[in-house]
Amino acid sequence: MDHTAAAYGVYAEAVEVAGVVRTLKGAGFDSEHICLMLAPTHPIATLVRDANILNQEREASATTAGLIGWLSEFGAVVIPSIGFFIRSHAFLHALLVARDAPSLCGNSQTLSGLGLPSCDAARFEAQLQRTGFLVYVASPEIAKVRWALELFRITGAKESAALEIKADVAAVA
């Protein structure tokens, strides 16, 4: 497959990430085709940053382990200046090829690697250094991408768009 399409939605911190993901999964999108980018100030990012496998509090440790397990189900999760999870080989290729892995967590090449125009990628990554989150979904089916775009609007995305992208991310779908 030489081409695929994708849609993304940018959200304010007040919107629940899990609710957006639940809506997408309920509409037939696989977790592996979803990429999340969370602001380092996002509550989920705080839990990931503060995660400690040696935590003596069993309940807190179980909650953190559950969260990290949930995040690892996605195709990719990027938290600037904190870290990333990448499950999908296609997201690995799109996010890391021709980039230094450390730069993955803090420059505008991250979203450009997913096919966002340079000016939008830089703007969103600057915004996501402060607050909110971005959800990205790839699919070879244009109708599914349009459906994802509508779901982003319904779930409260401040901004959303559809993209046609080249082979770098095509294997995601």
mmCIF file of C-alpha atoms in Angstrom:
data_model
loop_
_atom_site.group_PDB
_atom_site.id
_atom_site.type_symbol
_atom_site.label_atom_id
_atom_site.label_comp_id
_atom_site.label_asym_id
_atom_site.label_seq_id
_atom_site.Cartn_x
_atom_site.Cartn_y
_atom_site.Cartn_z
ATOM 1 C CA MET A 1 0.000 0.000 0.000
ATOM 2 C CA ASP A 2 1.544 3.307 -1.079
ATOM 3 C CA HIS A 3 -0.923 5.670 0.536
ATOM 4 C CA THR A 4 -3.205 5.766 3.504
ATOM 5 C CA ALA A 5 -5.149 8.471 5.252
ATOM 6 C CA ALA A 6 -5.317 9.705 8.799
ATOM 7 C CA ALA A 7 -7.251 12.068 11.003
ATOM 8 C CA TYR A 8 -6.248 13.889 14.136
ATOM 9 C CA GLY A 9 -7.943 15.859 16.857
ATOM 10 C CA VAL A 10 -6.387 18.304 19.303
ATOM 11 C CA TYR A 11 -8.044 18.502 22.709
ATOM 12 C CA ALA A 12 -8.009 20.713 25.773
ATOM 13 C CA GLU A 13 -6.888 19.174 29.035
ATOM 14 C CA ALA A 14 -10.495 19.137 30.332
ATOM 15 C CA VAL A 15 -11.528 16.435 27.835
ATOM 16 C CA GLU A 16 -11.011 12.877 29.067
ATOM 17 C CA VAL A 17 -8.497 10.905 26.963
ATOM 18 C CA ALA A 18 -10.115 7.602 27.896
ATOM 19 C CA GLY A 19 -13.516 8.848 26.708
ATOM 20 C CA VAL A 20 -12.158 9.820 23.287
ATOM 21 C CA VAL A 21 -10.375 6.467 22.966
ATOM 22 C CA ARG A 22 -13.486 4.569 24.099
ATOM 23 C CA THR A 23 -15.512 6.362 21.416
ATOM 24 C CA LEU A 24 -12.961 5.498 18.721
ATOM 25 C CA LYS A 25 -12.711 1.863 19.794
ATOM 26 C CA GLY A 26 -16.501 1.593 19.984
ATOM 27 C CA ALA A 27 -16.626 2.827 16.391
ATOM 28 C CA GLY A 28 -14.294 0.029 15.266
ATOM 29 C CA PHE A 29 -10.827 1.598 15.454
ATOM 30 C CA ASP A 30 -8.093 -0.690 16.791
ATOM 31 C CA SER A 31 -5.834 0.608 19.568
ATOM 32 C CA GLU A 32 -2.802 -0.258 17.446
ATOM 33 C CA HIS A 33 -3.886 2.330 14.840
ATOM 34 C CA ILE A 34 -4.155 5.113 17.412
ATOM 35 C CA CYS A 35 -1.325 7.448 18.406
ATOM 36 C CA LEU A 36 -1.592 9.771 21.417
ATOM 37 C CA MET A 37 0.544 12.786 22.205
ATOM 38 C CA LEU A 38 0.061 14.120 25.728
ATOM 39 C CA ALA A 39 1.314 17.377 27.213
ATOM 40 C CA PRO A 40 3.886 16.808 29.976
ATOM 41 C CA THR A 41 1.442 18.633 32.281
ATOM 42 C CA HIS A 42 -1.398 16.205 31.529
ATOM 43 C CA PRO A 43 -2.485 14.097 34.561
ATOM 44 C CA ILE A 44 -1.623 10.874 32.701
ATOM 45 C CA ALA A 45 1.842 12.240 31.916
ATOM 46 C CA THR A 46 2.309 13.080 35.590
ATOM 47 C CA LEU A 47 1.464 9.499 36.591
ATOM 48 C CA VAL A 48 3.876 8.106 33.992
ATOM 49 C CA ARG A 49 6.653 10.497 35.060
ATOM 50 C CA ASP A 50 6.157 9.645 38.730
ATOM 51 C CA ALA A 51 5.836 5.891 38.129
ATOM 52 C CA ASN A 52 8.052 3.869 40.429
ATOM 53 C CA ILE A 53 8.140 0.121 40.179
ATOM 54 C CA LEU A 54 9.565 -0.005 43.697
ATOM 55 C CA ASN A 55 6.638 1.930 45.161
ATOM 56 C CA GLN A 56 5.748 0.434 48.524
ATOM 57 C CA GLU A 57 2.084 1.375 48.217
ATOM 58 C CA ARG A 58 0.584 -1.657 46.524
ATOM 59 C CA GLU A 59 -2.618 0.117 45.398
ATOM 60 C CA ALA A 60 -0.786 3.082 43.806
ATOM 61 C CA SER A 61 1.648 0.717 42.127
ATOM 62 C CA ALA A 62 -1.199 -1.385 40.681
ATOM 63 C CA THR A 63 -2.949 1.729 39.366
ATOM 64 C CA THR A 64 0.239 2.945 37.683
ATOM 65 C CA ALA A 65 0.925 -0.489 36.215
ATOM 66 C CA GLY A 66 -2.627 -0.585 34.840
ATOM 67 C CA LEU A 67 -2.206 2.839 33.254
ATOM 68 C CA ILE A 68 1.105 1.915 31.649
ATOM 69 C CA GLY A 69 -0.439 -1.336 30.408
ATOM 70 C CA TRP A 70 -3.317 0.639 28.873
ATOM 71 C CA LEU A 71 -0.932 3.088 27.180
ATOM 72 C CA SER A 72 1.153 0.250 25.769
ATOM 73 C CA GLU A 73 -1.891 -1.045 23.847
ATOM 74 C CA PHE A 74 -1.789 1.961 21.495
ATOM 75 C CA GLY A 75 0.212 2.162 18.293
ATOM 76 C CA ALA A 76 2.220 4.950 19.920
ATOM 77 C CA VAL A 77 2.099 7.345 22.862
ATOM 78 C CA VAL A 78 4.421 10.353 23.005
ATOM 79 C CA ILE A 79 4.860 12.606 26.030
ATOM 80 C CA PRO A 80 7.301 15.430 25.223
ATOM 81 C CA SER A 81 10.250 15.603 27.629
ATOM 82 C CA ILE A 82 9.063 12.458 29.471
ATOM 83 C CA GLY A 83 9.071 9.463 27.145
ATOM 84 C CA PHE A 84 7.215 7.371 24.611
ATOM 85 C CA PHE A 85 5.680 3.942 24.006
ATOM 86 C CA ILE A 86 5.654 2.577 20.468
ATOM 87 C CA ARG A 87 3.895 -0.700 19.688
ATOM 88 C CA SER A 88 3.277 -0.394 15.946
ATOM 89 C CA HIS A 89 6.204 -0.922 13.570
ATOM 90 C CA ALA A 90 4.682 1.673 11.252
ATOM 91 C CA PHE A 91 4.568 4.294 14.008
ATOM 92 C CA LEU A 92 8.111 3.319 14.955
ATOM 93 C CA HIS A 93 9.212 3.972 11.399
ATOM 94 C CA ALA A 94 7.245 7.223 11.070
ATOM 95 C CA LEU A 95 8.346 8.641 14.408
ATOM 96 C CA LEU A 96 11.955 7.488 14.640
ATOM 97 C CA VAL A 97 13.434 7.074 11.169
ATOM 98 C CA ALA A 98 15.912 9.863 10.392
ATOM 99 C CA ARG A 99 15.489 11.317 13.881
ATOM 100 C CA ASP A 100 17.375 11.038 17.120
ATOM 101 C CA ALA A 101 15.229 9.162 19.617
ATOM 102 C CA PRO A 102 15.819 11.853 22.283
ATOM 103 C CA SER A 103 14.403 14.484 19.934
ATOM 104 C CA LEU A 104 11.214 12.442 19.627
ATOM 105 C CA CYS A 105 10.120 13.871 22.930
ATOM 106 C CA GLY A 106 10.505 17.525 22.164
ATOM 107 C CA ASN A 107 10.573 18.862 18.620
ATOM 108 C CA SER A 108 8.250 19.427 15.691
ATOM 109 C CA GLN A 109 9.601 16.492 13.686
ATOM 110 C CA THR A 110 7.477 14.139 15.778
ATOM 111 C CA LEU A 111 4.135 15.159 14.259
ATOM 112 C CA SER A 112 5.715 15.895 10.875
ATOM 113 C CA GLY A 113 6.733 12.230 10.795
ATOM 114 C CA LEU A 114 3.037 11.367 10.990
ATOM 115 C CA GLY A 115 2.259 13.541 7.975
ATOM 116 C CA LEU A 116 1.113 16.797 9.570
ATOM 117 C CA PRO A 117 2.186 19.922 7.653
ATOM 118 C CA SER A 118 5.301 21.504 9.206
ATOM 119 C CA CYS A 119 3.548 24.686 10.351
ATOM 120 C CA ASP A 120 0.728 22.751 12.058
ATOM 121 C CA ALA A 121 3.171 20.245 13.582
ATOM 122 C CA ALA A 122 5.274 23.023 15.105
ATOM 123 C CA ARG A 123 2.186 24.834 16.412
ATOM 124 C CA PHE A 124 0.635 21.723 17.977
ATOM 125 C CA GLU A 125 3.886 20.561 19.529
ATOM 126 C CA ALA A 126 4.418 24.014 21.070
ATOM 127 C CA GLN A 127 0.877 23.876 22.447
ATOM 128 C CA LEU A 128 1.358 20.320 23.708
ATOM 129 C CA GLN A 129 4.401 21.383 25.702
ATOM 130 C CA ARG A 130 1.905 23.253 27.913
ATOM 131 C CA THR A 131 -1.489 21.574 27.919
ATOM 132 C CA GLY A 132 -3.897 19.169 26.255
ATOM 133 C CA PHE A 133 -3.451 16.148 24.028
ATOM 134 C CA LEU A 134 -3.625 15.046 20.406
ATOM 135 C CA VAL A 135 -5.203 11.839 19.094
ATOM 136 C CA TYR A 136 -4.181 10.527 15.658
ATOM 137 C CA VAL A 137 -5.805 7.623 13.797
ATOM 138 C CA ALA A 138 -4.598 6.045 10.531
ATOM 139 C CA SER A 139 -6.586 3.856 8.147
ATOM 140 C CA PRO A 140 -6.437 2.814 4.487
ATOM 141 C CA GLU A 141 -10.183 3.492 4.289
ATOM 142 C CA ILE A 142 -11.101 7.113 3.546
ATOM 143 C CA ALA A 143 -14.602 6.536 4.927
ATOM 144 C CA LYS A 144 -13.147 5.434 8.286
ATOM 145 C CA VAL A 145 -10.903 8.498 8.390
ATOM 146 C CA ARG A 146 -13.904 10.739 7.744
ATOM 147 C CA TRP A 147 -15.762 8.903 10.507
ATOM 148 C CA ALA A 148 -12.811 9.458 12.893
ATOM 149 C CA LEU A 149 -12.842 13.153 11.985
ATOM 150 C CA GLU A 150 -16.536 13.362 12.877
ATOM 151 C CA LEU A 151 -15.911 11.490 16.134
ATOM 152 C CA PHE A 152 -13.167 13.977 17.030
ATOM 153 C CA ARG A 153 -15.620 16.824 16.526
ATOM 154 C CA ILE A 154 -18.321 15.077 18.556
ATOM 155 C CA THR A 155 -15.934 14.356 21.428
ATOM 156 C CA GLY A 156 -14.860 17.993 21.716
ATOM 157 C CA ALA A 157 -11.671 18.414 19.678
ATOM 158 C CA LYS A 158 -10.663 22.078 19.487
ATOM 159 C CA GLU A 159 -9.198 21.431 16.069
ATOM 160 C CA SER A 160 -9.262 18.419 13.761
ATOM 161 C CA ALA A 161 -8.301 17.532 10.214
ATOM 162 C CA ALA A 162 -7.846 14.645 7.812
ATOM 163 C CA LEU A 163 -4.548 13.893 6.077
ATOM 164 C CA GLU A 164 -3.393 11.859 3.130
ATOM 165 C CA ILE A 165 -0.016 10.446 3.959
ATOM 166 C CA LYS A 166 2.724 8.530 2.167
ATOM 167 C CA ALA A 167 4.136 5.074 2.761
ATOM 168 C CA ASP A 168 6.003 6.008 5.994
ATOM 169 C CA VAL A 169 2.826 5.530 7.996
ATOM 170 C CA ALA A 170 0.899 3.412 5.490
ATOM 171 C CA ALA A 171 1.688 0.180 7.275
ATOM 172 C CA VAL A 172 -0.180 1.411 10.373
ATOM 173 C CA ALA A 173 -3.435 0.471 8.691
#
